[in-house]
Short mmCIF file of C-alpha atoms in Angstrom, two decimals:
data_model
loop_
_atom_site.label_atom_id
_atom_site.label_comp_id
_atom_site.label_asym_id
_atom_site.label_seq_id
_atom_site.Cartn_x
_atom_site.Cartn_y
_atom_site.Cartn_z
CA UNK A 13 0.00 0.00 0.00
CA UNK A 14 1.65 3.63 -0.86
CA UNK A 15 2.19 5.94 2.12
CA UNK A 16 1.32 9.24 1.05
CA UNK A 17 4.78 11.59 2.60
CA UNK A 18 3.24 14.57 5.47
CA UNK A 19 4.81 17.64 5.69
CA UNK A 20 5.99 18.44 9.22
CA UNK A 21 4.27 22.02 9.57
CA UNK A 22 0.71 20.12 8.07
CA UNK A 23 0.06 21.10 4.38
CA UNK A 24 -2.24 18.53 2.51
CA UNK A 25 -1.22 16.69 -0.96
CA UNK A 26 -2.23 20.11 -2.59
CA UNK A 27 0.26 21.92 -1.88
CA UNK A 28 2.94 19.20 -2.20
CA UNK A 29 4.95 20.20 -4.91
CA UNK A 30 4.35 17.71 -7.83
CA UNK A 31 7.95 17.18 -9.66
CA UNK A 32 6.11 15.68 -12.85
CA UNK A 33 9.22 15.99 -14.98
CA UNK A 34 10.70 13.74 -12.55
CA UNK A 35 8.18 11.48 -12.94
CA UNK A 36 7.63 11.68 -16.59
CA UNK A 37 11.36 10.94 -16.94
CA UNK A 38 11.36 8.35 -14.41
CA UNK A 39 8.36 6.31 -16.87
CA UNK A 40 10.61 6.94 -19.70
CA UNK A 41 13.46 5.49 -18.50
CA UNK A 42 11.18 2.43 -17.44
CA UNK A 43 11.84 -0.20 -20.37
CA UNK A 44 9.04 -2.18 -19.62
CA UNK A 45 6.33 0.99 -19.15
CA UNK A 46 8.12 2.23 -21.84
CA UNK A 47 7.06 -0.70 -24.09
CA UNK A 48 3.90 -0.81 -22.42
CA UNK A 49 3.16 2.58 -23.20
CA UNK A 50 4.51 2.26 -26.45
CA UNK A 51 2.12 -0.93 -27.86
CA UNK A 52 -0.69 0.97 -26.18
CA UNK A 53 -0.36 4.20 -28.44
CA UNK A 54 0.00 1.77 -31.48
CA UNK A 55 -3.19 0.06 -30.43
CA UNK A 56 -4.88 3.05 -29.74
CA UNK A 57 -3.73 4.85 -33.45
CA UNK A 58 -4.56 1.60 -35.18
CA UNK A 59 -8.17 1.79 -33.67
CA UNK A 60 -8.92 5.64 -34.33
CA UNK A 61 -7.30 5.23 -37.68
CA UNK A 62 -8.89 1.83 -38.90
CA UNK A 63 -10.59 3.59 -41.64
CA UNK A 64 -7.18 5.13 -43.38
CA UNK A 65 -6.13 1.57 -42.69
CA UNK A 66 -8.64 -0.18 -44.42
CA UNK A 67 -8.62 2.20 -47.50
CA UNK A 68 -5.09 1.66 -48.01
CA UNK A 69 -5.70 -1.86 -48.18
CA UNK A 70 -8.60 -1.85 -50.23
CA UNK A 71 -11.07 -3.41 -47.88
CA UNK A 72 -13.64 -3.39 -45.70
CA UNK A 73 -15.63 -5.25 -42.97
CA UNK A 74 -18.87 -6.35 -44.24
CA UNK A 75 -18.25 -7.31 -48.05
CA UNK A 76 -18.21 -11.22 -48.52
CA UNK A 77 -15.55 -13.06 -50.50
CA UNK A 78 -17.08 -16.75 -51.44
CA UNK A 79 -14.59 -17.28 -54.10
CA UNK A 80 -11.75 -16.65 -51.39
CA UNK A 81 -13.15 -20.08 -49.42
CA UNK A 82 -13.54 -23.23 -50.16
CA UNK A 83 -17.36 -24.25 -49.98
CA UNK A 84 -16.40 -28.05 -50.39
CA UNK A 85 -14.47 -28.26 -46.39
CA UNK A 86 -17.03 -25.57 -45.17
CA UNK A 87 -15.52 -22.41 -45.90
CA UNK A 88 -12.02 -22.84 -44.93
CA UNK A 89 -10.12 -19.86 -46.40
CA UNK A 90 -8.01 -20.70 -49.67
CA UNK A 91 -3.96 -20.30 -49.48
CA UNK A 92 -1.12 -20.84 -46.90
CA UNK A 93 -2.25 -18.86 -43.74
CA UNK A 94 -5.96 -18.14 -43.89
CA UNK A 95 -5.91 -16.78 -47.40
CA UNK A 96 -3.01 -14.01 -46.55
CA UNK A 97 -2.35 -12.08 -50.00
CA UNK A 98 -1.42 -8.94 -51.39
CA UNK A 99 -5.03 -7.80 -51.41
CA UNK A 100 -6.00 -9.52 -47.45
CA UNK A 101 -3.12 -8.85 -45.41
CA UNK A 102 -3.89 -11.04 -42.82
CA UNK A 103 -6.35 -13.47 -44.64
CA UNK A 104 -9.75 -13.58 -44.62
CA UNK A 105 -12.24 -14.68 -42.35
CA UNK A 106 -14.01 -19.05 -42.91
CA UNK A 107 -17.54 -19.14 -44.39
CA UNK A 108 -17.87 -15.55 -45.23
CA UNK A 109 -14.09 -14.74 -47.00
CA UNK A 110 -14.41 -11.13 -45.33
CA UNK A 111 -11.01 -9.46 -44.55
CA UNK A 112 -9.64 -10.49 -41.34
CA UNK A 113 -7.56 -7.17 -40.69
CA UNK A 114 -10.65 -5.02 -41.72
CA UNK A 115 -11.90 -6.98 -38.88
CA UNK A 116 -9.16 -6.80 -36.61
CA UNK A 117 -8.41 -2.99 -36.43
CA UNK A 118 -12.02 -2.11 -36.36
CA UNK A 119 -12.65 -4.47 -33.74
CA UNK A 120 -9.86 -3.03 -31.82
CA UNK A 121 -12.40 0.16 -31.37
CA UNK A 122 -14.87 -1.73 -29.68
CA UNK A 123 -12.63 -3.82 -27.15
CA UNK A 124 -10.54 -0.61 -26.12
CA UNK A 125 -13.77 2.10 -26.33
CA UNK A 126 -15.42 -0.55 -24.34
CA UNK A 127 -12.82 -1.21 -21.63
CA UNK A 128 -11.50 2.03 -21.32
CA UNK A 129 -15.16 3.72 -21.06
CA UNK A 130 -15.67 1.12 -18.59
CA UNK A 131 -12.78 1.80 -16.07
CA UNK A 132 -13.30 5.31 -16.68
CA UNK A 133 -17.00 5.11 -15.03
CA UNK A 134 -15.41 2.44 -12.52
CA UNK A 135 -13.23 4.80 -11.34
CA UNK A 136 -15.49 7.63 -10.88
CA UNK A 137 -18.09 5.49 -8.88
CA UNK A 138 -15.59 3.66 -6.92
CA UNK A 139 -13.70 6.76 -5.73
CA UNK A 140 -16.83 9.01 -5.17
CA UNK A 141 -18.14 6.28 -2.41
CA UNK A 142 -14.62 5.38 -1.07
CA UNK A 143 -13.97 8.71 -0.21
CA UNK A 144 -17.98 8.71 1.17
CA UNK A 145 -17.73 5.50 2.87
CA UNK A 146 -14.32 6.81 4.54
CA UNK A 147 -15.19 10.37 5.41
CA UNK A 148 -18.15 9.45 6.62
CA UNK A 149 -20.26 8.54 10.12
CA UNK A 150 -19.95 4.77 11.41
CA UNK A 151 -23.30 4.95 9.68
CA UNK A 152 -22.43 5.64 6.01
CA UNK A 153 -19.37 3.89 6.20
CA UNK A 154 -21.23 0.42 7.14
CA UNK A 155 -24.15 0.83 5.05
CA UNK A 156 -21.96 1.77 1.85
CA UNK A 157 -19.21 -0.80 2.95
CA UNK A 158 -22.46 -3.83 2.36
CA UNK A 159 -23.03 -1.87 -0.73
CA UNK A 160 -19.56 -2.70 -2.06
CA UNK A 161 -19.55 -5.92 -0.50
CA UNK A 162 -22.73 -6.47 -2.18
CA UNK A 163 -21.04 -5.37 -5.88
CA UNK A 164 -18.09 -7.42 -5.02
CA UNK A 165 -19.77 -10.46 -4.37
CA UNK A 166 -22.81 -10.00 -6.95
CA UNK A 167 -22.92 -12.79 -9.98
CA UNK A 168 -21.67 -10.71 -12.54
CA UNK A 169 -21.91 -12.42 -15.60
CA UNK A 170 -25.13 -13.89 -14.62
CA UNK A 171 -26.57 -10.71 -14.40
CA UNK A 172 -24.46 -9.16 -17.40
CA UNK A 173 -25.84 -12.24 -19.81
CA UNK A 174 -29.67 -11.49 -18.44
CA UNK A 175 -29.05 -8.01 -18.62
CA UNK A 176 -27.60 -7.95 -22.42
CA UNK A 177 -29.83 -10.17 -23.49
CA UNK A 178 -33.11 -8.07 -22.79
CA UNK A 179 -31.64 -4.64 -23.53
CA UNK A 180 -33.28 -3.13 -26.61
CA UNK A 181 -31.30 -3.07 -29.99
CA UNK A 182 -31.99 0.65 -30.10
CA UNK A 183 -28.94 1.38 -27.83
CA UNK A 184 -25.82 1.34 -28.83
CA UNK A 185 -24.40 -2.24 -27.64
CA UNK A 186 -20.82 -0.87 -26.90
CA UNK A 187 -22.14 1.76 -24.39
CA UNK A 188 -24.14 -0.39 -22.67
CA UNK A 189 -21.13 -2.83 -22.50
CA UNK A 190 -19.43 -0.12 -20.72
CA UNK A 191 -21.95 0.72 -18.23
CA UNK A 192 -22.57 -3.15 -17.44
CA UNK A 193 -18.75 -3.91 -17.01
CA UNK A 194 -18.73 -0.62 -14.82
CA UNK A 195 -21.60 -1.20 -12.86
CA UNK A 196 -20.84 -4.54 -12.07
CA UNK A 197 -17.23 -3.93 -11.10
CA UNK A 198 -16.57 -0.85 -9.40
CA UNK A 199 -16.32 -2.49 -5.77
CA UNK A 200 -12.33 -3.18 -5.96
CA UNK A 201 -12.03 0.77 -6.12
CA UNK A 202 -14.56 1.92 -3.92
CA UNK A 203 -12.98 -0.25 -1.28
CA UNK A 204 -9.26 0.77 -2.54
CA UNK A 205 -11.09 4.53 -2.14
CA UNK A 206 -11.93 4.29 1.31
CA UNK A 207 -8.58 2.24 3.25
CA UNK A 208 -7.02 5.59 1.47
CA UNK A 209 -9.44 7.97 2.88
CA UNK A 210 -9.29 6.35 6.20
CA UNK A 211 -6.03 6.13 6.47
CA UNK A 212 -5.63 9.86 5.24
CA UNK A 213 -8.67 11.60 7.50
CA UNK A 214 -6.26 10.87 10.02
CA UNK A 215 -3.22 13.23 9.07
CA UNK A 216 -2.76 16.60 10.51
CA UNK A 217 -3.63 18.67 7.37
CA UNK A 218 -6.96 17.12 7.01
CA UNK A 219 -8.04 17.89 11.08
CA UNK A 220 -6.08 21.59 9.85
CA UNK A 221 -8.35 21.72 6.56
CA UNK A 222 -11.61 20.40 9.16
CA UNK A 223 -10.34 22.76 11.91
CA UNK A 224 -10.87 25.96 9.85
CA UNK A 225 -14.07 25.46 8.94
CA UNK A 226 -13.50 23.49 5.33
CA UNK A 227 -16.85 21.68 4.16
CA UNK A 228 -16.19 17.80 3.54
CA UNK A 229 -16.19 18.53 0.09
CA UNK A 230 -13.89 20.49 -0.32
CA UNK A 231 -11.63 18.65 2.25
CA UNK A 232 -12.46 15.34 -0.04
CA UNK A 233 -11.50 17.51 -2.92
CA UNK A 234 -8.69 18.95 -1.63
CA UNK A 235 -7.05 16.78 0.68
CA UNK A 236 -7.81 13.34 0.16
CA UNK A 237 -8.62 13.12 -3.71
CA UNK A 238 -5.12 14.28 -4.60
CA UNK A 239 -3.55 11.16 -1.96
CA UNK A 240 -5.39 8.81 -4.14
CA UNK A 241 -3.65 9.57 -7.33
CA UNK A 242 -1.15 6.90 -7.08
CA UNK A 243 -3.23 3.56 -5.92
CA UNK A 244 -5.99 4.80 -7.84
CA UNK A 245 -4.04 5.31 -11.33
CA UNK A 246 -2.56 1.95 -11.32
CA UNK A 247 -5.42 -0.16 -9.94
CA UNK A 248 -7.04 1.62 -13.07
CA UNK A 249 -4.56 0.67 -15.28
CA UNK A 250 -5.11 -3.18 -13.85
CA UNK A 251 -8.65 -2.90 -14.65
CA UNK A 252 -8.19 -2.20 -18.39
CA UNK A 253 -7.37 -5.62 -18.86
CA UNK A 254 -9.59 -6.92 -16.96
CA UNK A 255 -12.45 -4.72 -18.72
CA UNK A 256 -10.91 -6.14 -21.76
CA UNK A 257 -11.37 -9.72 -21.12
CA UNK A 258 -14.70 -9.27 -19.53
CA UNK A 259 -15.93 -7.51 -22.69
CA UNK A 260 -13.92 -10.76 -25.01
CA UNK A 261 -16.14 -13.18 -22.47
CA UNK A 262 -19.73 -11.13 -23.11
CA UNK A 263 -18.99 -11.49 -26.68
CA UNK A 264 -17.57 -14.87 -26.51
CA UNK A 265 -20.93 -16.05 -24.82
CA UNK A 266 -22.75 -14.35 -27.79
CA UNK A 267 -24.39 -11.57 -25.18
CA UNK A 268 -22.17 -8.84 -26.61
CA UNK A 269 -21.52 -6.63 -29.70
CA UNK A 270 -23.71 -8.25 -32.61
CA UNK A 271 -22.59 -8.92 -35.71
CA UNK A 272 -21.45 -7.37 -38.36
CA UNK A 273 -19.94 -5.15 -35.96
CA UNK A 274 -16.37 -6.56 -35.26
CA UNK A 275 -14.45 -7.13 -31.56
CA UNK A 276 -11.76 -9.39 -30.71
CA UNK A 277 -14.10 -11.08 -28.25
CA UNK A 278 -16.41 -11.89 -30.97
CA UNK A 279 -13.79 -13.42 -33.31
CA UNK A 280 -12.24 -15.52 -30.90
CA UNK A 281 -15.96 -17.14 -30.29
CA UNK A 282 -16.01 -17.67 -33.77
CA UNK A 283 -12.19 -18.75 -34.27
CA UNK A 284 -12.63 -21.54 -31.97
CA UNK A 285 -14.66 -23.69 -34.54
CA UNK A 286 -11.81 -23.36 -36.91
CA UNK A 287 -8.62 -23.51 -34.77
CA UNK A 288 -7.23 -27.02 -36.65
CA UNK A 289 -8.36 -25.51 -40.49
CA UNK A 290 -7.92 -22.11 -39.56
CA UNK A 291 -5.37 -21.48 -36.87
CA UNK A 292 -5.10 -17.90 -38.12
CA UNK A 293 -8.34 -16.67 -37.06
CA UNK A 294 -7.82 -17.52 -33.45
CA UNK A 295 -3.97 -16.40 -33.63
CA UNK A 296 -4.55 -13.05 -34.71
CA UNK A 297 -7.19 -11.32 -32.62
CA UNK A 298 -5.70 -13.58 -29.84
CA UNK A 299 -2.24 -12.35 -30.19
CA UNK A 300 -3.43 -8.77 -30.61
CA UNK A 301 -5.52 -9.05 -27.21
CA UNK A 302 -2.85 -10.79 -25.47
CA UNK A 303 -0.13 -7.98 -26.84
CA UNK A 304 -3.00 -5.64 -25.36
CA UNK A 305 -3.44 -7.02 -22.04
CA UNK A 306 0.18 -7.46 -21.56
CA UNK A 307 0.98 -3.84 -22.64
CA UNK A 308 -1.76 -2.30 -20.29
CA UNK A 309 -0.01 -4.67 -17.42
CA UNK A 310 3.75 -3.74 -17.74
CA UNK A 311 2.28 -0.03 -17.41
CA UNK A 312 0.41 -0.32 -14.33
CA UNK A 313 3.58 -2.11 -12.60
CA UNK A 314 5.75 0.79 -14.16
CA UNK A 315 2.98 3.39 -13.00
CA UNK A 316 3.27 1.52 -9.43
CA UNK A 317 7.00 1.97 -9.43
CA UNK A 318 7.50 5.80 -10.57
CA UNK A 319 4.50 7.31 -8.48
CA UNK A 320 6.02 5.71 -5.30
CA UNK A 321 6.74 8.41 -3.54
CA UNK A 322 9.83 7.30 -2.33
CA UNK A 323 10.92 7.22 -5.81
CA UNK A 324 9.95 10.66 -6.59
CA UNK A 325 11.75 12.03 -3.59
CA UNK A 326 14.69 10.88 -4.56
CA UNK A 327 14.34 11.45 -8.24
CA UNK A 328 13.80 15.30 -6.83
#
C-alpha cells in the first residue's frame, strides 16, 4: 500500500509540490512501461485510424468473399495462412471470406472504447463512495461498505448475460457494454477509495483543513482526492485488462456486440470452430488481445513503481 509523505508544519497533498518531470522521466526510462506505453499508443492509433487503414488496403468489414473459401471443407479460407495475400493482409475470415484485418483494427475500437469507457466510469463510482464510505459517520461507512460488498460479491456475468440479453437493440451495444462492465465492477475501487481515505482523515492537514471550517467537500477535494492519485491510477490501469477480457467473455458467450460489428471477443468465439483448419483466425485477434493485455499490465507495474513516492523524492 503507498504511504502518502506529510509535511511536518501540516500542508495537505495540494500543496505538495508535484515534480512531474521527474516522474515523466522516471516512466521513460522504465523499459518495460516504456514498451507498455509504447504498444498501447499503437493500439490506440490503429483503432482511431482503422478507416485510413482499411482504404489503403482496399477493404472493408462487411463485403463477402465466397470465391476466397472453399465451400467443399465448409468455408475454410483458400492459401497458406488463412488466405493471406497482397489484397487480405492477414487473410480472410471461414464461411464468409471477409477481410480479417478489416476486422481486426475495427474491432480493436470496440474492445478498447469498451474497456477504457468502462474503467473510466469504474473509477469515478468507486472513488466518489470510497472517499464517502471513509469520510463518513460509522453509519455511512457500514451501510456503503455492504453496498460494495454487495457489488463485489454479486454474480456478474449472470446478471451481465440477463441483462444484455433483454436490452433493446436501439442502444448502442458498446455503451451499454461499458456501463454493465462498470456497474458490475466498481467495488475493488470503492474499497481501494476508502482504506485511502481512512487512512488519510487521520493526518494533521486534514483535522487543519476540518479545523478551519472546510466543508467535507472540499476537504475530499482537496485533501484526500489528490492522496489517491497513485493507488488509484494503477489499480485503473489493472482494470483495463480486466475490462478487456470481460468484454472478449460477453462477446464470446454471444451476449455482446452483434454482428457485423467486429471485436476481438467476438472473433475468438467464432475462431474456436476453426482452430485445426484455420489457426489464423484464433492467432490473430488472440495475439493482438494478449499484446493488449500485456501492454496495459507492464504499465500499471511501471505506473506503481514511478509514483512511489519514495521514488519521486529521490528522483527530486
Amino acid at each position: 500500500m503507498t504511504v502518502i509523505t506529510e509535511a511536518a508544519a501540516g500542508p495537505g497533498p495540494s500543496s505538495l509540490p508535484r515534480p512531474r518531470s521527474a516522474v515523466w522521466r522516471r516512466l521513460r526510462h522504465d523499459r518495460a512501461a516504456a514498451a507498455g506505453l509504447v504498444i498501447i499508443a499503437l493500439m490506440v492509433l490503429v483503432a482511431v485510424f482503422a478507416p485510413v487503414l482499411t482504404a489503403l488496403e482496399g477493404q472493408d468489414t462487411t463485403t463477402m468473399h465466397p470465391e476466397l473459401v472453399d465451400s467443399a471443407t465448409g468455408g475454410t479460407p483458400l492459401g497458406s495462412l488463412g488466405g493471406v495475400s497482397g489484397s487480405h493482409w492477414l487473410g480472410v475470415e471461414p464461411q464468409t471470406g471477409r477481410d480479417l484485418f478489416a476486422r481486426l483494427v475495427y474491432g480493436a475500437r470496440i474492445s478498447l472504447g469498451v474497456a477504457l469507457g468502462a474503467t473510466a466510469l469504474q473509477v469515478f463510482i468507486g472513488v466518489a463512495i470510497g472517499i464517502a464510505a471513509g469520510l463518513g459517520g460509522r453509519l455511512t461507512d457500514a451501510a456503503l461498505g455492504r453496498l460494495t460488498d454487495l457489488a463485489l460479491a454479486f454474480p456478474s456475468v449472470l446478471f451481465a448475460i440477463g441483462l444484455m440479453a433483454i436490452v433493446p437493440d436501439s442502444i448502442p451495444r458498446p455503451l451499454i457494454l461499458a456501463v454493465v462492465i462498470a456497474l458490475l465492477g466498481w467495488g475493488g475501487t470503492a474499497r481501494l477509495a476508502r482504506g485511502q481515505a481512512l487512512s488519510l482523515k487521520t493526518r494533521d492537514f486534514v483535522a487543519a483543513a476540518k479545523l478551519s471550517g472546510a466543508p467535507p467537500l472540499r476537504v475530499a477535494r482537496r485533501e484526500i482526492l489528490p492522496g489517491l492519485i497513485t493507488p488509484v491510477l494503477t489499480y485503473a490501469a489493472l482494470l483495463v485488462p480486466a475490462n478487456m477480457i470481460s468484454e472478449a467473455g460477453l462477446s464470446f458467450l454471444g451476449v455482446g456486440v452483434r454482428p457485423p460489428t467486429p471485436s476481438w471477443g467476438q472473433m475468438l468465439s467464432q475462431g474456436t470452430t476453426w482452430f485445426r483448419p484455420d489457426v489464423m483466425y484464433v492467432l490473430v485477434p488472440g495475439g493482438a488481445l494478449f499484446l493488449t493485455l500485456l501492454a496495459f499490465t507492464l504499465l500499471a507495474d511501471g505506473v506503481r513503481r514511478t509514483l512511489d513516492p519514495k521514488n519521486i523524492e529521490v528522483a527530486a
